[in-house]
């Protein structure tokens, strides 16, 4: 991998390193093991509703252990956050909203040590709500998302991440050892930084994919009529495999369905394989 690729990947991994070390105290990207965080007195315990008049546009979730499920509803009229267990206060989640942003934390400040238990969080969002961004900071969590936010940021130490959506502007994954599945009808830009993670992407259309991985495999599956796109692939110890026809263009780019294209894939992997295929019956999202 060239120097620029290393620099881009290292810079991209900084948020994950901060999560692991607990060194970031900014409110919108606060992490698990810090002693203090902003607006501590505004958080409340337990399950809650957040109604349309609060105009929630962004959702930030910090979760240590268990499951996080985020879904859309055609019947709900408010965002509902539900911790699926009856726990004493020092084990319950906390949350608050301000200026269009909803913050959800696994536990309150200073109560993490000795209280790490497996807990499940369910977030239900009315389909009529216009959510700009969903961000999850997690340690050992399985995350399942079926929603229609415009942007997703997933900082995952380990666990499984399944993201199912329709049209997305931007998705970012930063992980040490997660297994990630992303299915979308239309996606503009996907960016990953990982130490050891496996990715499977299924799209109808995309504009840009950037993969920076130390270890792990990447499978890209495209549905229906394949549009022109180019793949820039570099690995120290891995292989590229595809059952689709392509030609090699300038600068080593692999050209699919023509040498003129606007959609691109950049994949820089130290140890891992890249598979590319076509699929005709992918699940469609509402």
PDB file of C-alpha atoms in Angstrom:
ATOM      1  CA  UNK A   1       0.000   0.000   0.000  1.00  0.00           C
ATOM      2  CA  UNK A   2       1.428   3.418  -0.862  1.00  0.00           C
ATOM      3  CA  UNK A   3       2.114   6.140   1.685  1.00  0.00           C
ATOM      4  CA  UNK A   4      -0.993   8.176   0.886  1.00  0.00           C
ATOM      5  CA  UNK A   5      -3.219   5.137   1.286  1.00  0.00           C
ATOM      6  CA  UNK A   6      -1.671   4.396   4.685  1.00  0.00           C
ATOM      7  CA  UNK A   7      -2.176   7.987   5.803  1.00  0.00           C
ATOM      8  CA  UNK A   8      -5.831   8.004   4.734  1.00  0.00           C
ATOM      9  CA  UNK A   9      -6.504   4.702   6.493  1.00  0.00           C
ATOM     10  CA  UNK A  10      -4.719   5.775   9.685  1.00  0.00           C
ATOM     11  CA  UNK A  11      -6.581   9.076   9.853  1.00  0.00           C
ATOM     12  CA  UNK A  12      -9.849   7.246   9.324  1.00  0.00           C
ATOM     13  CA  UNK A  13      -9.096   4.875  12.218  1.00  0.00           C
ATOM     14  CA  UNK A  14      -8.613   7.669  14.742  1.00  0.00           C
ATOM     15  CA  UNK A  15     -12.289   7.768  15.810  1.00  0.00           C
ATOM     16  CA  UNK A  16     -12.195   4.036  16.553  1.00  0.00           C
ATOM     17  CA  UNK A  17      -8.995   4.406  18.565  1.00  0.00           C
ATOM     18  CA  UNK A  18     -10.591   7.174  20.592  1.00  0.00           C
ATOM     19  CA  UNK A  19     -13.550   4.911  21.285  1.00  0.00           C
ATOM     20  CA  UNK A  20     -11.228   2.164  22.516  1.00  0.00           C
ATOM     21  CA  UNK A  21      -9.170   4.479  24.734  1.00  0.00           C
ATOM     22  CA  UNK A  22     -11.982   6.703  25.929  1.00  0.00           C
ATOM     23  CA  UNK A  23     -10.069   9.823  25.004  1.00  0.00           C
ATOM     24  CA  UNK A  24     -12.793  11.850  23.311  1.00  0.00           C
ATOM     25  CA  UNK A  25     -15.120  14.017  25.369  1.00  0.00           C
ATOM     26  CA  UNK A  26     -17.052  15.867  22.679  1.00  0.00           C
ATOM     27  CA  UNK A  27     -20.774  15.509  23.238  1.00  0.00           C
ATOM     28  CA  UNK A  28     -21.663  14.148  19.797  1.00  0.00           C
ATOM     29  CA  UNK A  29     -18.901  11.527  19.747  1.00  0.00           C
ATOM     30  CA  UNK A  30     -18.510  10.802  23.460  1.00  0.00           C
ATOM     31  CA  UNK A  31     -17.295   7.328  24.310  1.00  0.00           C
ATOM     32  CA  UNK A  32     -17.844   4.511  26.767  1.00  0.00           C
ATOM     33  CA  UNK A  33     -15.326   4.771  29.569  1.00  0.00           C
ATOM     34  CA  UNK A  34     -14.966   8.501  30.172  1.00  0.00           C
ATOM     35  CA  UNK A  35     -15.787   9.957  33.603  1.00  0.00           C
ATOM     36  CA  UNK A  36     -17.510  13.097  32.430  1.00  0.00           C
ATOM     37  CA  UNK A  37     -19.526  14.228  29.436  1.00  0.00           C
ATOM     38  CA  UNK A  38     -21.518  17.303  28.510  1.00  0.00           C
ATOM     39  CA  UNK A  39     -25.035  17.988  29.795  1.00  0.00           C
ATOM     40  CA  UNK A  40     -24.979  15.201  32.358  1.00  0.00           C
ATOM     41  CA  UNK A  41     -27.854  16.782  34.298  1.00  0.00           C
ATOM     42  CA  UNK A  42     -30.161  16.684  31.251  1.00  0.00           C
ATOM     43  CA  UNK A  43     -30.213  12.906  30.843  1.00  0.00           C
ATOM     44  CA  UNK A  44     -33.136  10.841  32.132  1.00  0.00           C
ATOM     45  CA  UNK A  45     -33.424   7.120  32.888  1.00  0.00           C
ATOM     46  CA  UNK A  46     -35.500   4.558  31.059  1.00  0.00           C
ATOM     47  CA  UNK A  47     -37.793   4.170  28.074  1.00  0.00           C
ATOM     48  CA  UNK A  48     -39.033   7.373  26.466  1.00  0.00           C
ATOM     49  CA  UNK A  49     -40.964   8.920  23.579  1.00  0.00           C
ATOM     50  CA  UNK A  50     -39.672  11.846  21.503  1.00  0.00           C
ATOM     51  CA  UNK A  51     -42.427  13.584  19.558  1.00  0.00           C
ATOM     52  CA  UNK A  52     -42.527  15.477  16.275  1.00  0.00           C
ATOM     53  CA  UNK A  53     -42.378  18.899  17.938  1.00  0.00           C
ATOM     54  CA  UNK A  54     -38.823  18.087  19.114  1.00  0.00           C
ATOM     55  CA  UNK A  55     -37.810  17.889  15.432  1.00  0.00           C
ATOM     56  CA  UNK A  56     -35.223  15.136  15.927  1.00  0.00           C
ATOM     57  CA  UNK A  57     -32.801  15.085  12.977  1.00  0.00           C
ATOM     58  CA  UNK A  58     -29.840  13.188  14.415  1.00  0.00           C
ATOM     59  CA  UNK A  59     -29.557  10.171  16.714  1.00  0.00           C
ATOM     60  CA  UNK A  60     -26.381   9.227  18.626  1.00  0.00           C
ATOM     61  CA  UNK A  61     -26.202   5.886  20.427  1.00  0.00           C
ATOM     62  CA  UNK A  62     -23.439   4.633  22.743  1.00  0.00           C
ATOM     63  CA  UNK A  63     -23.896   0.962  23.638  1.00  0.00           C
ATOM     64  CA  UNK A  64     -21.408  -1.421  25.233  1.00  0.00           C
ATOM     65  CA  UNK A  65     -22.828  -4.943  25.236  1.00  0.00           C
ATOM     66  CA  UNK A  66     -25.955  -6.554  23.775  1.00  0.00           C
ATOM     67  CA  UNK A  67     -28.084  -5.672  20.759  1.00  0.00           C
ATOM     68  CA  UNK A  68     -29.261  -2.467  19.105  1.00  0.00           C
ATOM     69  CA  UNK A  69     -32.254  -2.665  16.758  1.00  0.00           C
ATOM     70  CA  UNK A  70     -33.371   0.411  14.824  1.00  0.00           C
ATOM     71  CA  UNK A  71     -36.500   0.240  12.662  1.00  0.00           C
ATOM     72  CA  UNK A  72     -39.097   2.400  10.924  1.00  0.00           C
ATOM     73  CA  UNK A  73     -42.812   2.349  11.705  1.00  0.00           C
ATOM     74  CA  UNK A  74     -45.818   3.326   9.603  1.00  0.00           C
ATOM     75  CA  UNK A  75     -48.047   3.684  12.687  1.00  0.00           C
ATOM     76  CA  UNK A  76     -45.916   5.339  15.402  1.00  0.00           C
ATOM     77  CA  UNK A  77     -46.129   9.112  15.809  1.00  0.00           C
ATOM     78  CA  UNK A  78     -43.020   9.493  17.979  1.00  0.00           C
ATOM     79  CA  UNK A  79     -39.518   8.072  18.254  1.00  0.00           C
ATOM     80  CA  UNK A  80     -39.634   5.366  20.924  1.00  0.00           C
ATOM     81  CA  UNK A  81     -36.481   4.143  22.660  1.00  0.00           C
ATOM     82  CA  UNK A  82     -37.050   0.939  24.575  1.00  0.00           C
ATOM     83  CA  UNK A  83     -34.640  -0.988  26.757  1.00  0.00           C
ATOM     84  CA  UNK A  84     -36.040  -4.507  26.780  1.00  0.00           C
ATOM     85  CA  UNK A  85     -35.378  -5.313  30.443  1.00  0.00           C
ATOM     86  CA  UNK A  86     -36.638  -4.182  33.847  1.00  0.00           C
ATOM     87  CA  UNK A  87     -33.496  -2.938  35.614  1.00  0.00           C
ATOM     88  CA  UNK A  88     -32.565  -0.850  38.613  1.00  0.00           C
ATOM     89  CA  UNK A  89     -31.510   2.734  37.884  1.00  0.00           C
ATOM     90  CA  UNK A  90     -27.752   2.161  37.951  1.00  0.00           C
ATOM     91  CA  UNK A  91     -28.170  -0.404  35.152  1.00  0.00           C
ATOM     92  CA  UNK A  92     -30.639   1.514  32.975  1.00  0.00           C
ATOM     93  CA  UNK A  93     -29.944   3.498  29.847  1.00  0.00           C
ATOM     94  CA  UNK A  94     -30.115   7.277  29.864  1.00  0.00           C
ATOM     95  CA  UNK A  95     -31.159   9.706  27.127  1.00  0.00           C
ATOM     96  CA  UNK A  96     -31.980  13.307  26.320  1.00  0.00           C
ATOM     97  CA  UNK A  97     -32.682  15.484  23.290  1.00  0.00           C
ATOM     98  CA  UNK A  98     -31.646  19.017  22.479  1.00  0.00           C
ATOM     99  CA  UNK A  99     -31.685  21.167  19.352  1.00  0.00           C
ATOM    100  CA  UNK A 100     -32.868  18.330  17.134  1.00  0.00           C
ATOM    101  CA  UNK A 101     -30.397  15.721  18.388  1.00  0.00           C
ATOM    102  CA  UNK A 102     -31.237  12.619  20.453  1.00  0.00           C
ATOM    103  CA  UNK A 103     -28.509  11.105  22.664  1.00  0.00           C
ATOM    104  CA  UNK A 104     -28.804   7.573  24.074  1.00  0.00           C
ATOM    105  CA  UNK A 105     -26.223   6.025  26.425  1.00  0.00           C
ATOM    106  CA  UNK A 106     -25.855   2.491  27.750  1.00  0.00           C
ATOM    107  CA  UNK A 107     -25.419   3.690  31.358  1.00  0.00           C
ATOM    108  CA  UNK A 108     -25.019   6.933  33.215  1.00  0.00           C
ATOM    109  CA  UNK A 109     -21.639   8.487  33.892  1.00  0.00           C
ATOM    110  CA  UNK A 110     -19.393   6.696  36.382  1.00  0.00           C
ATOM    111  CA  UNK A 111     -21.593   3.593  36.622  1.00  0.00           C
ATOM    112  CA  UNK A 112     -19.915   1.379  34.013  1.00  0.00           C
ATOM    113  CA  UNK A 113     -17.433  -0.504  36.176  1.00  0.00           C
ATOM    114  CA  UNK A 114     -18.900  -3.789  37.370  1.00  0.00           C
ATOM    115  CA  UNK A 115     -22.204  -3.102  35.604  1.00  0.00           C
ATOM    116  CA  UNK A 116     -21.452  -4.379  32.107  1.00  0.00           C
ATOM    117  CA  UNK A 117     -24.384  -6.655  31.337  1.00  0.00           C
ATOM    118  CA  UNK A 118     -25.986  -7.701  28.084  1.00  0.00           C
ATOM    119  CA  UNK A 119     -28.829  -5.310  27.285  1.00  0.00           C
ATOM    120  CA  UNK A 120     -30.986  -4.766  24.224  1.00  0.00           C
ATOM    121  CA  UNK A 121     -32.033  -1.400  22.841  1.00  0.00           C
ATOM    122  CA  UNK A 122     -34.914  -0.931  20.409  1.00  0.00           C
ATOM    123  CA  UNK A 123     -35.343   2.375  18.580  1.00  0.00           C
ATOM    124  CA  UNK A 124     -38.526   2.852  16.554  1.00  0.00           C
ATOM    125  CA  UNK A 125     -38.698   5.820  14.180  1.00  0.00           C
ATOM    126  CA  UNK A 126     -41.874   6.998  12.400  1.00  0.00           C
ATOM    127  CA  UNK A 127     -41.322   6.668   8.673  1.00  0.00           C
ATOM    128  CA  UNK A 128     -42.575  10.230   8.223  1.00  0.00           C
ATOM    129  CA  UNK A 129     -39.688  11.637  10.310  1.00  0.00           C
ATOM    130  CA  UNK A 130     -36.835  13.137   8.279  1.00  0.00           C
ATOM    131  CA  UNK A 131     -33.695  11.769   9.977  1.00  0.00           C
ATOM    132  CA  UNK A 132     -30.436  13.204   8.686  1.00  0.00           C
ATOM    133  CA  UNK A 133     -27.952  11.071  10.630  1.00  0.00           C
ATOM    134  CA  UNK A 134     -27.701   7.976  12.824  1.00  0.00           C
ATOM    135  CA  UNK A 135     -24.451   7.246  14.654  1.00  0.00           C
ATOM    136  CA  UNK A 136     -23.673   4.161  16.770  1.00  0.00           C
ATOM    137  CA  UNK A 137     -20.602   3.810  18.986  1.00  0.00           C
ATOM    138  CA  UNK A 138     -20.457   0.219  20.205  1.00  0.00           C
ATOM    139  CA  UNK A 139     -18.116  -2.249  21.849  1.00  0.00           C
ATOM    140  CA  UNK A 140     -19.522  -5.806  21.675  1.00  0.00           C
ATOM    141  CA  UNK A 141     -22.926  -5.258  20.074  1.00  0.00           C
ATOM    142  CA  UNK A 142     -25.001  -6.728  17.262  1.00  0.00           C
ATOM    143  CA  UNK A 143     -26.605  -3.838  15.378  1.00  0.00           C
ATOM    144  CA  UNK A 144     -29.582  -4.199  13.059  1.00  0.00           C
ATOM    145  CA  UNK A 145     -30.830  -1.129  11.225  1.00  0.00           C
ATOM    146  CA  UNK A 146     -33.739  -0.854   8.813  1.00  0.00           C
ATOM    147  CA  UNK A 147     -34.309   2.865   8.482  1.00  0.00           C
ATOM    148  CA  UNK A 148     -34.168   5.737   6.022  1.00  0.00           C
ATOM    149  CA  UNK A 149     -31.618   8.158   7.432  1.00  0.00           C
ATOM    150  CA  UNK A 150     -29.474  10.050   4.958  1.00  0.00           C
ATOM    151  CA  UNK A 151     -26.165   9.306   6.720  1.00  0.00           C
ATOM    152  CA  UNK A 152     -24.897   6.500   8.959  1.00  0.00           C
ATOM    153  CA  UNK A 153     -21.740   6.419  11.078  1.00  0.00           C
ATOM    154  CA  UNK A 154     -20.887   3.054  12.663  1.00  0.00           C
ATOM    155  CA  UNK A 155     -17.939   2.863  15.081  1.00  0.00           C
ATOM    156  CA  UNK A 156     -17.942  -0.801  16.102  1.00  0.00           C
ATOM    157  CA  UNK A 157     -15.270  -2.583  18.094  1.00  0.00           C
ATOM    158  CA  UNK A 158     -16.760  -6.001  17.317  1.00  0.00           C
ATOM    159  CA  UNK A 159     -20.081  -7.727  16.672  1.00  0.00           C
ATOM    160  CA  UNK A 160     -22.358  -7.962  13.640  1.00  0.00           C
ATOM    161  CA  UNK A 161     -23.744  -4.935  11.801  1.00  0.00           C
ATOM    162  CA  UNK A 162     -26.673  -5.299   9.394  1.00  0.00           C
ATOM    163  CA  UNK A 163     -27.820  -2.146   7.622  1.00  0.00           C
ATOM    164  CA  UNK A 164     -30.827  -2.256   5.273  1.00  0.00           C
ATOM    165  CA  UNK A 165     -31.920   0.972   3.630  1.00  0.00           C
ATOM    166  CA  UNK A 166     -33.311   2.550   0.471  1.00  0.00           C
ATOM    167  CA  UNK A 167     -31.477   5.702  -0.616  1.00  0.00           C
ATOM    168  CA  UNK A 168     -28.412   6.794   1.359  1.00  0.00           C
ATOM    169  CA  UNK A 169     -26.020   9.707   0.957  1.00  0.00           C
ATOM    170  CA  UNK A 170     -23.142   8.430   3.108  1.00  0.00           C
ATOM    171  CA  UNK A 171     -22.178   5.399   5.207  1.00  0.00           C
ATOM    172  CA  UNK A 172     -19.026   5.175   7.326  1.00  0.00           C
ATOM    173  CA  UNK A 173     -17.798   2.033   9.086  1.00  0.00           C
ATOM    174  CA  UNK A 174     -14.867   1.954  11.506  1.00  0.00           C
ATOM    175  CA  UNK A 175     -14.216  -1.412  13.103  1.00  0.00           C
ATOM    176  CA  UNK A 176     -11.654  -3.711  14.652  1.00  0.00           C
ATOM    177  CA  UNK A 177     -13.336  -7.070  14.071  1.00  0.00           C
ATOM    178  CA  UNK A 178     -16.965  -6.660  13.026  1.00  0.00           C
ATOM    179  CA  UNK A 179     -18.897  -8.519  10.366  1.00  0.00           C
ATOM    180  CA  UNK A 180     -20.797  -5.985   8.262  1.00  0.00           C
ATOM    181  CA  UNK A 181     -23.684  -6.367   5.817  1.00  0.00           C
ATOM    182  CA  UNK A 182     -24.990  -3.325   3.923  1.00  0.00           C
ATOM    183  CA  UNK A 183     -27.941  -3.582   1.526  1.00  0.00           C
ATOM    184  CA  UNK A 184     -29.264  -0.508  -0.289  1.00  0.00           C
ATOM    185  CA  UNK A 185     -31.115   0.373  -3.460  1.00  0.00           C
ATOM    186  CA  UNK A 186     -29.128   3.554  -4.093  1.00  0.00           C
ATOM    187  CA  UNK A 187     -26.042   4.720  -2.241  1.00  0.00           C
ATOM    188  CA  UNK A 188     -23.770   7.648  -2.945  1.00  0.00           C
ATOM    189  CA  UNK A 189     -20.626   7.072  -0.842  1.00  0.00           C
ATOM    190  CA  UNK A 190     -19.391   4.284   1.442  1.00  0.00           C
ATOM    191  CA  UNK A 191     -16.145   4.555   3.414  1.00  0.00           C
ATOM    192  CA  UNK A 192     -14.617   1.870   5.661  1.00  0.00           C
ATOM    193  CA  UNK A 193     -11.579   1.767   7.964  1.00  0.00           C
ATOM    194  CA  UNK A 194     -10.993  -1.521   9.727  1.00  0.00           C
ATOM    195  CA  UNK A 195      -8.319  -3.597  11.397  1.00  0.00           C
ATOM    196  CA  UNK A 196      -9.915  -7.016  10.912  1.00  0.00           C
ATOM    197  CA  UNK A 197     -13.452  -7.038   9.527  1.00  0.00           C
ATOM    198  CA  UNK A 198     -15.470  -8.679   6.781  1.00  0.00           C
ATOM    199  CA  UNK A 199     -17.853  -6.706   4.551  1.00  0.00           C
ATOM    200  CA  UNK A 200     -20.673  -7.656   2.209  1.00  0.00           C
ATOM    201  CA  UNK A 201     -22.322  -4.880   0.198  1.00  0.00           C
ATOM    202  CA  UNK A 202     -25.380  -5.313  -2.049  1.00  0.00           C
ATOM    203  CA  UNK A 203     -26.408  -2.316  -4.163  1.00  0.00           C
ATOM    204  CA  UNK A 204     -28.408  -1.429  -7.226  1.00  0.00           C
ATOM    205  CA  UNK A 205     -26.405   1.761  -7.843  1.00  0.00           C
ATOM    206  CA  UNK A 206     -23.527   3.570  -6.139  1.00  0.00           C
ATOM    207  CA  UNK A 207     -21.119   6.421  -6.840  1.00  0.00           C
ATOM    208  CA  UNK A 208     -18.075   5.825  -4.648  1.00  0.00           C
ATOM    209  CA  UNK A 209     -16.765   3.076  -2.345  1.00  0.00           C
ATOM    210  CA  UNK A 210     -13.501   3.435  -0.405  1.00  0.00           C
ATOM    211  CA  UNK A 211     -12.194   0.447   1.580  1.00  0.00           C
ATOM    212  CA  UNK A 212      -9.149   0.672   3.870  1.00  0.00           C
ATOM    213  CA  UNK A 213      -8.670  -2.662   5.666  1.00  0.00           C
ATOM    214  CA  UNK A 214      -5.736  -4.431   7.291  1.00  0.00           C
ATOM    215  CA  UNK A 215      -7.350  -7.871   7.325  1.00  0.00           C
ATOM    216  CA  UNK A 216     -10.658  -9.200   6.074  1.00  0.00           C
ATOM    217  CA  UNK A 217     -12.643  -9.938   2.945  1.00  0.00           C
ATOM    218  CA  UNK A 218     -14.909  -7.673   0.899  1.00  0.00           C
ATOM    219  CA  UNK A 219     -17.770  -8.905  -1.293  1.00  0.00           C
ATOM    220  CA  UNK A 220     -19.585  -6.465  -3.568  1.00  0.00           C
ATOM    221  CA  UNK A 221     -22.807  -7.736  -5.136  1.00  0.00           C
ATOM    222  CA  UNK A 222     -24.649  -5.612  -7.691  1.00  0.00           C
ATOM    223  CA  UNK A 223     -28.267  -6.140  -8.667  1.00  0.00           C
ATOM    224  CA  UNK A 224     -29.865  -5.993 -12.081  1.00  0.00           C
ATOM    225  CA  UNK A 225     -28.397  -4.196 -15.067  1.00  0.00           C
ATOM    226  CA  UNK A 226     -24.786  -3.370 -14.321  1.00  0.00           C
ATOM    227  CA  UNK A 227     -23.772   0.219 -15.075  1.00  0.00           C
ATOM    228  CA  UNK A 228     -20.207   1.284 -16.046  1.00  0.00           C
ATOM    229  CA  UNK A 229     -17.841   1.457 -13.081  1.00  0.00           C
ATOM    230  CA  UNK A 230     -14.153   1.142 -12.302  1.00  0.00           C
ATOM    231  CA  UNK A 231     -12.362  -0.820  -9.577  1.00  0.00           C
ATOM    232  CA  UNK A 232      -8.973   0.198  -8.164  1.00  0.00           C
ATOM    233  CA  UNK A 233      -7.742  -2.766  -6.116  1.00  0.00           C
ATOM    234  CA  UNK A 234      -4.508  -3.119  -4.156  1.00  0.00           C
ATOM    235  CA  UNK A 235      -3.491  -5.862  -1.715  1.00  0.00           C
ATOM    236  CA  UNK A 236      -0.268  -7.134  -0.170  1.00  0.00           C
ATOM    237  CA  UNK A 237      -1.586 -10.664   0.293  1.00  0.00           C
ATOM    238  CA  UNK A 238      -4.984 -11.359  -1.246  1.00  0.00           C
ATOM    239  CA  UNK A 239      -6.837 -11.854  -4.483  1.00  0.00           C
ATOM    240  CA  UNK A 240      -9.511 -10.303  -6.672  1.00  0.00           C
ATOM    241  CA  UNK A 241     -12.204 -12.593  -8.081  1.00  0.00           C
ATOM    242  CA  UNK A 242     -15.190 -11.813 -10.319  1.00  0.00           C
ATOM    243  CA  UNK A 243     -17.389 -13.755 -12.701  1.00  0.00           C
ATOM    244  CA  UNK A 244     -18.084 -10.545 -14.655  1.00  0.00           C
ATOM    245  CA  UNK A 245     -16.214  -9.417 -17.733  1.00  0.00           C
ATOM    246  CA  UNK A 246     -13.787  -6.513 -17.349  1.00  0.00           C
ATOM    247  CA  UNK A 247     -10.793  -4.959 -19.041  1.00  0.00           C
ATOM    248  CA  UNK A 248      -7.743  -3.364 -17.452  1.00  0.00           C
ATOM    249  CA  UNK A 249      -7.485   0.350 -18.121  1.00  0.00           C
ATOM    250  CA  UNK A 250      -4.980   3.054 -17.282  1.00  0.00           C
ATOM    251  CA  UNK A 251      -3.340   3.056 -13.828  1.00  0.00           C
ATOM    252  CA  UNK A 252      -4.428  -0.559 -13.301  1.00  0.00           C
ATOM    253  CA  UNK A 253      -8.132   0.243 -13.029  1.00  0.00           C
ATOM    254  CA  UNK A 254     -10.468  -2.662 -13.772  1.00  0.00           C
ATOM    255  CA  UNK A 255     -13.194  -1.394 -16.115  1.00  0.00           C
ATOM    256  CA  UNK A 256     -16.624  -3.006 -16.096  1.00  0.00           C
ATOM    257  CA  UNK A 257     -19.070  -2.308 -18.946  1.00  0.00           C
ATOM    258  CA  UNK A 258     -16.985   0.347 -20.604  1.00  0.00           C
ATOM    259  CA  UNK A 259     -13.900   2.457 -19.958  1.00  0.00           C
ATOM    260  CA  UNK A 260     -15.891   5.654 -19.338  1.00  0.00           C
ATOM    261  CA  UNK A 261     -17.511   5.702 -15.897  1.00  0.00           C
ATOM    262  CA  UNK A 262     -18.356   7.896 -12.914  1.00  0.00           C
ATOM    263  CA  UNK A 263     -18.836   5.161 -10.267  1.00  0.00           C
ATOM    264  CA  UNK A 264     -15.636   3.950  -8.626  1.00  0.00           C
ATOM    265  CA  UNK A 265     -14.416   1.420  -6.060  1.00  0.00           C
ATOM    266  CA  UNK A 266     -11.109   1.959  -4.239  1.00  0.00           C
ATOM    267  CA  UNK A 267     -10.002  -1.050  -2.177  1.00  0.00           C
ATOM    268  CA  UNK A 268      -6.735  -1.074  -0.214  1.00  0.00           C
ATOM    269  CA  UNK A 269      -6.302  -4.299   1.762  1.00  0.00           C
ATOM    270  CA  UNK A 270      -3.140  -5.667   3.358  1.00  0.00           C
ATOM    271  CA  UNK A 271      -4.448  -9.225   3.789  1.00  0.00           C
ATOM    272  CA  UNK A 272      -7.834  -9.995   2.294  1.00  0.00           C
ATOM    273  CA  UNK A 273      -9.799 -10.916  -0.788  1.00  0.00           C
ATOM    274  CA  UNK A 274     -12.221  -8.908  -2.934  1.00  0.00           C
ATOM    275  CA  UNK A 275     -15.103 -10.641  -4.692  1.00  0.00           C
ATOM    276  CA  UNK A 276     -17.446  -8.949  -7.161  1.00  0.00           C
ATOM    277  CA  UNK A 277     -20.591 -10.509  -8.602  1.00  0.00           C
ATOM    278  CA  UNK A 278     -24.052  -9.781 -10.007  1.00  0.00           C
ATOM    279  CA  UNK A 279     -27.385 -10.739  -8.461  1.00  0.00           C
ATOM    280  CA  UNK A 280     -30.880 -10.384  -9.871  1.00  0.00           C
ATOM    281  CA  UNK A 281     -33.327 -10.944  -7.027  1.00  0.00           C
ATOM    282  CA  UNK A 282     -32.112  -8.800  -4.143  1.00  0.00           C
ATOM    283  CA  UNK A 283     -34.585  -7.805  -1.446  1.00  0.00           C
ATOM    284  CA  UNK A 284     -36.115  -4.405  -2.182  1.00  0.00           C
ATOM    285  CA  UNK A 285     -36.570  -1.819   0.502  1.00  0.00           C
ATOM    286  CA  UNK A 286     -39.663   0.335   0.880  1.00  0.00           C
TER     287      UNK A 286
END
